Amino acid sequence: MTCLGCDDEPNEKNNEEPGPTKPNERGCTDMLCCCFLLAYWIGMLAVFALALMLGNPYSVLYGKDYAGFRCGLDGEGVPTPATSKVYYPQLSADLARQSALVATPWKLHLYGLCVASCPKQGERVLDYGCARPELYPGASRATCTSGRGLWLTALDTEDVANRCMPRKTREGNSTLLCAIPNCVEARRACYTRDYADKKFWALDLADPGALEQCVTQVRVGKLLEYDAAGAGAAEAKLAQSLEGMNQLAMVVMQSKVSILACGVALPIVIGFLFIFLMRFVAGPLVYAAIVTLLLVMLGATVLCTFKAGLFGEQLTDLLAHHANSSTLLRDASSAARGAYADALATMGSISFSDTFSDTLTAAVPGAGEPNGEVYKVASLVLIGLDVAYVLFLCFFSAQIGVAIEIIEEGSTVIAVQPSSLLYPFVTVGALCVLFVYFLVGGVFIGTLNNDSLESALTNFTGELSAFDAAQADGAFNLTAMAGIDPSDASVVKQALGVYHLFGFIWAANFLLAGSTMVIAGSVSFWFFYRNNSDEYPTSPVLASLYMVVRYHLGTIAFGSLCLAFVQALRALLEYVNQKTAEAQEGNLLLRLAMSCVRCCMWCFEKCVKFVSGYAYIYVALNGDSFCSACKATFTLFLNYPAQVSINAFVQTLLRVLQCVALPMACAITCFYYAQEMDGSRNPVLPSAISLVLAYAVCRVFSGVYETTIDTIFVCAMRDKDQFGGRHTPEDLARVLDIDADARSDERPAHGSVPAEPRE
């Protein structure tokens, strides 16, 4: 039974119950929004069905030849693989003639030929238009009149979505040589084929003695690179991109084991290990991150200060004093007669006088350089930030201690409920399915034929008119209400695309919000019922999922709709920004205004996300509607502004540590693993891919961790304010200054369970 079958008003809650609102005391929240979401998705499915009927995905899957015939389809539109590829024999000339349309490739008109497979370099392709000019009036006259009707392929072509695109090819060989020591010094046979004057010698990798003897290696070889004659910049860039994609695919296939191991398996293991260790080292780790940030800020301040020349005189005196000292040292060293007197004097002069002084002086320009004022302003700002940061740490040290204790309790909760770390991966899978749906629907909507759409609109408006005419009183004029003009097929097509896009954004936010609420519900079960075996569910995550699906889908729909509106406004603003890019180039005021508006919208979106996250926690805890939960969130912010800010600050530090340091470690591991185990010649690409995958995995872990921490904070404040902190863990109660006498009144119901209850 979902929220559509419940009353919107919850039953009266027993205020003496400290834990989450019981299911029998909850009611469906924001049911109208749930109905609206259902209605919107009915419209989404209708749009998808219309796109399936009228869309033409073959226009994306298969290209056209120069006569307008779709390759890969017979006369009745049935796919046939006989000639499913399209080859562009004069791509250079076509791109040069339409250079203004290169940025919008779907508007290009290219001379294409349908072929069974993409031709290789040197192959000849028959221009079938020469034999049937009555069917193919657009055939190239130059080729047909030559008597052959054949096109010579300049480069190898690659199949990209059934389009044969040119790809640069390289071939060559190389020889590994040793440069230092040379062949005479190494007493090796000199390499005389090339660069005989360099005295190289061949380096045999199977000879350990040669590898140990060689200090500097050099690789000598020849490289042949093929390119189409007269190729323009656009074609050259296209060929280079395809070559890069081909190399990337080869590297991925060669190093797939290292990518999966270091990009997926390793970050999962490290993620569990990180959260487990946070139970014991949260304090030292947080303080280390705080001190590291302070040192980075101080380093930047010192650098900008010296660059600004604020300490120029002091630095000059220091260098002068140092120069005098180095002179005395040089005189003393030159007085020592012996075999190394000159060398010592020279070393003393260079090391202590010239090199140090010149290098430091060059690194620290005076205030008179062009950027001196900029550095001066930056140094003053950084000094102010340093002072503010130190004062911030001094005044809010107690709140930092509370945040650390909350983090430790959060690690305990996740250790008790490990399935909370696995549930977000289910959400990720659902998001992938949603993205595939969005992509397929977008392709069909984008390939809607205007004529077919106009015909469908004409039939639709005709049915509305017939319905209006059948009404005796004419109470409803559906034709006027619809306001659809069949001639505006392109406008309707754009509207369908916008509708489809907004539905995708809303649904994605809906899934993410549901994941947050499920995790918050399971954590609240632990906080209040960890010592009560009768109330603590066997599977907290599943119990929370049931509660969310049964009662609070409407609230999730409401919150995700608000965020989707904000994100849609940001997308619209970015569209306007791109369209007005040229106008902004010549108008500083307009560019400044657009930047300010974009910044404000970004901040507004972050605020909506932040408030919504806490609101979902209150919904999971109290069973409130979205508006009531937002009100409770603002009350929490007003009552504990410092602690909320400190929690966010500490979470940001941990997020940076978890989502930057850990993926970097995985990428470095992948680099050496791919190099040593897979034998990859280019381990940078596998390590970069593993970096992206590891970041995604770590972001899932950090999201669960942050939700857990926020939920514990909300539960602790609620328990402290309403129940004297009776259910707050002992260590957390101590840092929150909860009276021990109030905690002694705790009355655990019925049986008790160990401190770490079953999952």
mmCIF file with all atom_site columns, C-alpha atoms in Angstrom, residues 11-85:
data_model
loop_
_atom_site.group_PDB
_atom_site.id
_atom_site.type_symbol
_atom_site.label_atom_id
_atom_site.label_alt_id
_atom_site.label_comp_id
_atom_site.label_asym_id
_atom_site.label_entity_id
_atom_site.label_seq_id
_atom_site.pdbx_PDB_ins_code
_atom_site.Cartn_x
_atom_site.Cartn_y
_atom_site.Cartn_z
_atom_site.occupancy
_atom_site.B_iso_or_equiv
_atom_site.pdbx_formal_charge
_atom_site.auth_seq_id
_atom_site.auth_comp_id
_atom_site.auth_asym_id
_atom_site.auth_atom_id
_atom_site.pdbx_PDB_model_num
ATOM 1  C CA . ASN A 1 11 ? -2.468 9.973  13.555  1.00 0.00 ? 11 ASN A CA 1
ATOM 2  C CA . GLU A 1 12 ? -1.788 11.733 16.849  1.00 0.00 ? 12 GLU A CA 1
ATOM 3  C CA . LYS A 1 13 ? 1.763  11.053 18.009  1.00 0.00 ? 13 LYS A CA 1
ATOM 4  C CA . ASN A 1 14 ? 2.565  9.931  21.518  1.00 0.00 ? 14 ASN A CA 1
ATOM 5  C CA . ASN A 1 15 ? 4.937  12.674 22.685  1.00 0.00 ? 15 ASN A CA 1
ATOM 6  C CA . GLU A 1 16 ? 6.400  10.434 25.372  1.00 0.00 ? 16 GLU A CA 1
ATOM 7  C CA . GLU A 1 17 ? 7.927  8.165  22.754  1.00 0.00 ? 17 GLU A CA 1
ATOM 8  C CA . PRO A 1 18 ? 11.496 9.405  22.126  1.00 0.00 ? 18 PRO A CA 1
ATOM 9  C CA . GLY A 1 19 ? 12.276 7.471  18.968  1.00 0.00 ? 19 GLY A CA 1
ATOM 10 C CA . PRO A 1 20 ? 11.153 7.832  15.372  1.00 0.00 ? 20 PRO A CA 1
ATOM 11 C CA . THR A 1 21 ? 7.432  8.169  14.873  1.00 0.00 ? 21 THR A CA 1
ATOM 12 C CA . LYS A 1 22 ? 5.918  4.691  14.761  1.00 0.00 ? 22 LYS A CA 1
ATOM 13 C CA . PRO A 1 23 ? 4.377  3.511  11.470  1.00 0.00 ? 23 PRO A CA 1
ATOM 14 C CA . ASN A 1 24 ? 0.901  3.343  13.028  1.00 0.00 ? 24 ASN A CA 1
ATOM 15 C CA . GLU A 1 25 ? 1.293  6.980  14.088  1.00 0.00 ? 25 GLU A CA 1
ATOM 16 C CA . ARG A 1 26 ? 2.377  8.195  10.639  1.00 0.00 ? 26 ARG A CA 1
ATOM 17 C CA . GLY A 1 27 ? 0.263  9.411  7.781   1.00 0.00 ? 27 GLY A CA 1
ATOM 18 C CA . CYS A 1 28 ? 1.022  10.036 4.143   1.00 0.00 ? 28 CYS A CA 1
ATOM 19 C CA . THR A 1 29 ? 2.807  13.331 3.669   1.00 0.00 ? 29 THR A CA 1
ATOM 20 C CA . ASP A 1 30 ? 2.448  15.668 0.676   1.00 0.00 ? 30 ASP A CA 1
ATOM 21 C CA . MET A 1 31 ? 0.120  13.270 -1.095  1.00 0.00 ? 31 MET A CA 1
ATOM 22 C CA . LEU A 1 32 ? -0.810 15.825 -3.780  1.00 0.00 ? 32 LEU A CA 1
ATOM 23 C CA . CYS A 1 33 ? 2.828  15.977 -4.870  1.00 0.00 ? 33 CYS A CA 1
ATOM 24 C CA . CYS A 1 34 ? 2.852  12.208 -5.138  1.00 0.00 ? 34 CYS A CA 1
ATOM 25 C CA . CYS A 1 35 ? -0.195 12.418 -7.398  1.00 0.00 ? 35 CYS A CA 1
ATOM 26 C CA . PHE A 1 36 ? 1.465  15.166 -9.416  1.00 0.00 ? 36 PHE A CA 1
ATOM 27 C CA . LEU A 1 37 ? 4.588  13.039 -9.863  1.00 0.00 ? 37 LEU A CA 1
ATOM 28 C CA . LEU A 1 38 ? 2.465  10.130 -11.046 1.00 0.00 ? 38 LEU A CA 1
ATOM 29 C CA . ALA A 1 39 ? 0.611  12.371 -13.502 1.00 0.00 ? 39 ALA A CA 1
ATOM 30 C CA . TYR A 1 40 ? 3.887  13.809 -14.792 1.00 0.00 ? 40 TYR A CA 1
ATOM 31 C CA . TRP A 1 41 ? 5.295  10.349 -15.422 1.00 0.00 ? 41 TRP A CA 1
ATOM 32 C CA . ILE A 1 42 ? 2.144  9.340  -17.250 1.00 0.00 ? 42 ILE A CA 1
ATOM 33 C CA . GLY A 1 43 ? 2.906  12.297 -19.488 1.00 0.00 ? 43 GLY A CA 1
ATOM 34 C CA . MET A 1 44 ? 6.542  11.163 -19.745 1.00 0.00 ? 44 MET A CA 1
ATOM 35 C CA . LEU A 1 45 ? 5.446  7.733  -20.925 1.00 0.00 ? 45 LEU A CA 1
ATOM 36 C CA . ALA A 1 46 ? 3.015  9.319  -23.388 1.00 0.00 ? 46 ALA A CA 1
ATOM 37 C CA . VAL A 1 47 ? 5.805  11.483 -24.813 1.00 0.00 ? 47 VAL A CA 1
ATOM 38 C CA . PHE A 1 48 ? 8.063  8.438  -25.014 1.00 0.00 ? 48 PHE A CA 1
ATOM 39 C CA . ALA A 1 49 ? 5.358  6.441  -26.817 1.00 0.00 ? 49 ALA A CA 1
ATOM 40 C CA . LEU A 1 50 ? 4.768  9.310  -29.266 1.00 0.00 ? 50 LEU A CA 1
ATOM 41 C CA . ALA A 1 51 ? 8.497  9.532  -29.929 1.00 0.00 ? 51 ALA A CA 1
ATOM 42 C CA . LEU A 1 52 ? 8.677  5.778  -30.503 1.00 0.00 ? 52 LEU A CA 1
ATOM 43 C CA . MET A 1 53 ? 5.878  5.969  -33.066 1.00 0.00 ? 53 MET A CA 1
ATOM 44 C CA . LEU A 1 54 ? 7.006  9.069  -34.937 1.00 0.00 ? 54 LEU A CA 1
ATOM 45 C CA . GLY A 1 55 ? 10.732 9.186  -34.216 1.00 0.00 ? 55 GLY A CA 1
ATOM 46 C CA . ASN A 1 56 ? 13.299 7.860  -36.641 1.00 0.00 ? 56 ASN A CA 1
ATOM 47 C CA . PRO A 1 57 ? 16.314 6.523  -34.742 1.00 0.00 ? 57 PRO A CA 1
ATOM 48 C CA . TYR A 1 58 ? 17.747 5.205  -37.997 1.00 0.00 ? 58 TYR A CA 1
ATOM 49 C CA . SER A 1 59 ? 18.660 8.791  -38.824 1.00 0.00 ? 59 SER A CA 1
ATOM 50 C CA . VAL A 1 60 ? 21.105 8.569  -35.932 1.00 0.00 ? 60 VAL A CA 1
ATOM 51 C CA . LEU A 1 61 ? 22.184 4.976  -36.484 1.00 0.00 ? 61 LEU A CA 1
ATOM 52 C CA . TYR A 1 62 ? 22.707 5.287  -40.249 1.00 0.00 ? 62 TYR A CA 1
ATOM 53 C CA . GLY A 1 63 ? 23.951 8.114  -42.420 1.00 0.00 ? 63 GLY A CA 1
ATOM 54 C CA . LYS A 1 64 ? 22.732 9.350  -45.809 1.00 0.00 ? 64 LYS A CA 1
ATOM 55 C CA . ASP A 1 65 ? 24.436 9.244  -49.165 1.00 0.00 ? 65 ASP A CA 1
ATOM 56 C CA . TYR A 1 66 ? 24.642 12.295 -51.430 1.00 0.00 ? 66 TYR A CA 1
ATOM 57 C CA . ALA A 1 67 ? 21.239 11.504 -52.989 1.00 0.00 ? 67 ALA A CA 1
ATOM 58 C CA . GLY A 1 68 ? 19.459 11.506 -49.643 1.00 0.00 ? 68 GLY A CA 1
ATOM 59 C CA . PHE A 1 69 ? 19.003 7.732  -49.408 1.00 0.00 ? 69 PHE A CA 1
ATOM 60 C CA . ARG A 1 70 ? 19.459 6.268  -45.933 1.00 0.00 ? 70 ARG A CA 1
ATOM 61 C CA . CYS A 1 71 ? 22.268 3.700  -45.837 1.00 0.00 ? 71 CYS A CA 1
ATOM 62 C CA . GLY A 1 72 ? 21.438 0.392  -44.188 1.00 0.00 ? 72 GLY A CA 1
ATOM 63 C CA . LEU A 1 73 ? 17.731 0.545  -45.139 1.00 0.00 ? 73 LEU A CA 1
ATOM 64 C CA . ASP A 1 74 ? 15.916 -0.899 -48.109 1.00 0.00 ? 74 ASP A CA 1
ATOM 65 C CA . GLY A 1 75 ? 13.190 0.898  -50.029 1.00 0.00 ? 75 GLY A CA 1
ATOM 66 C CA . GLU A 1 76 ? 10.619 0.107  -47.333 1.00 0.00 ? 76 GLU A CA 1
ATOM 67 C CA . GLY A 1 77 ? 12.782 1.288  -44.454 1.00 0.00 ? 77 GLY A CA 1
ATOM 68 C CA . VAL A 1 78 ? 13.787 -2.204 -43.328 1.00 0.00 ? 78 VAL A CA 1
ATOM 69 C CA . PRO A 1 79 ? 17.385 -2.418 -42.020 1.00 0.00 ? 79 PRO A CA 1
ATOM 70 C CA . THR A 1 80 ? 19.791 -4.302 -44.264 1.00 0.00 ? 80 THR A CA 1
ATOM 71 C CA . PRO A 1 81 ? 23.464 -4.718 -43.350 1.00 0.00 ? 81 PRO A CA 1
ATOM 72 C CA . ALA A 1 82 ? 24.593 -4.992 -46.984 1.00 0.00 ? 82 ALA A CA 1
ATOM 73 C CA . THR A 1 83 ? 25.390 -1.268 -47.273 1.00 0.00 ? 83 THR A CA 1
ATOM 74 C CA . SER A 1 84 ? 24.988 0.041  -43.743 1.00 0.00 ? 84 SER A CA 1
ATOM 75 C CA . LYS A 1 85 ? 28.103 2.255  -43.672 1.00 0.00 ? 85 LYS A CA 1
#
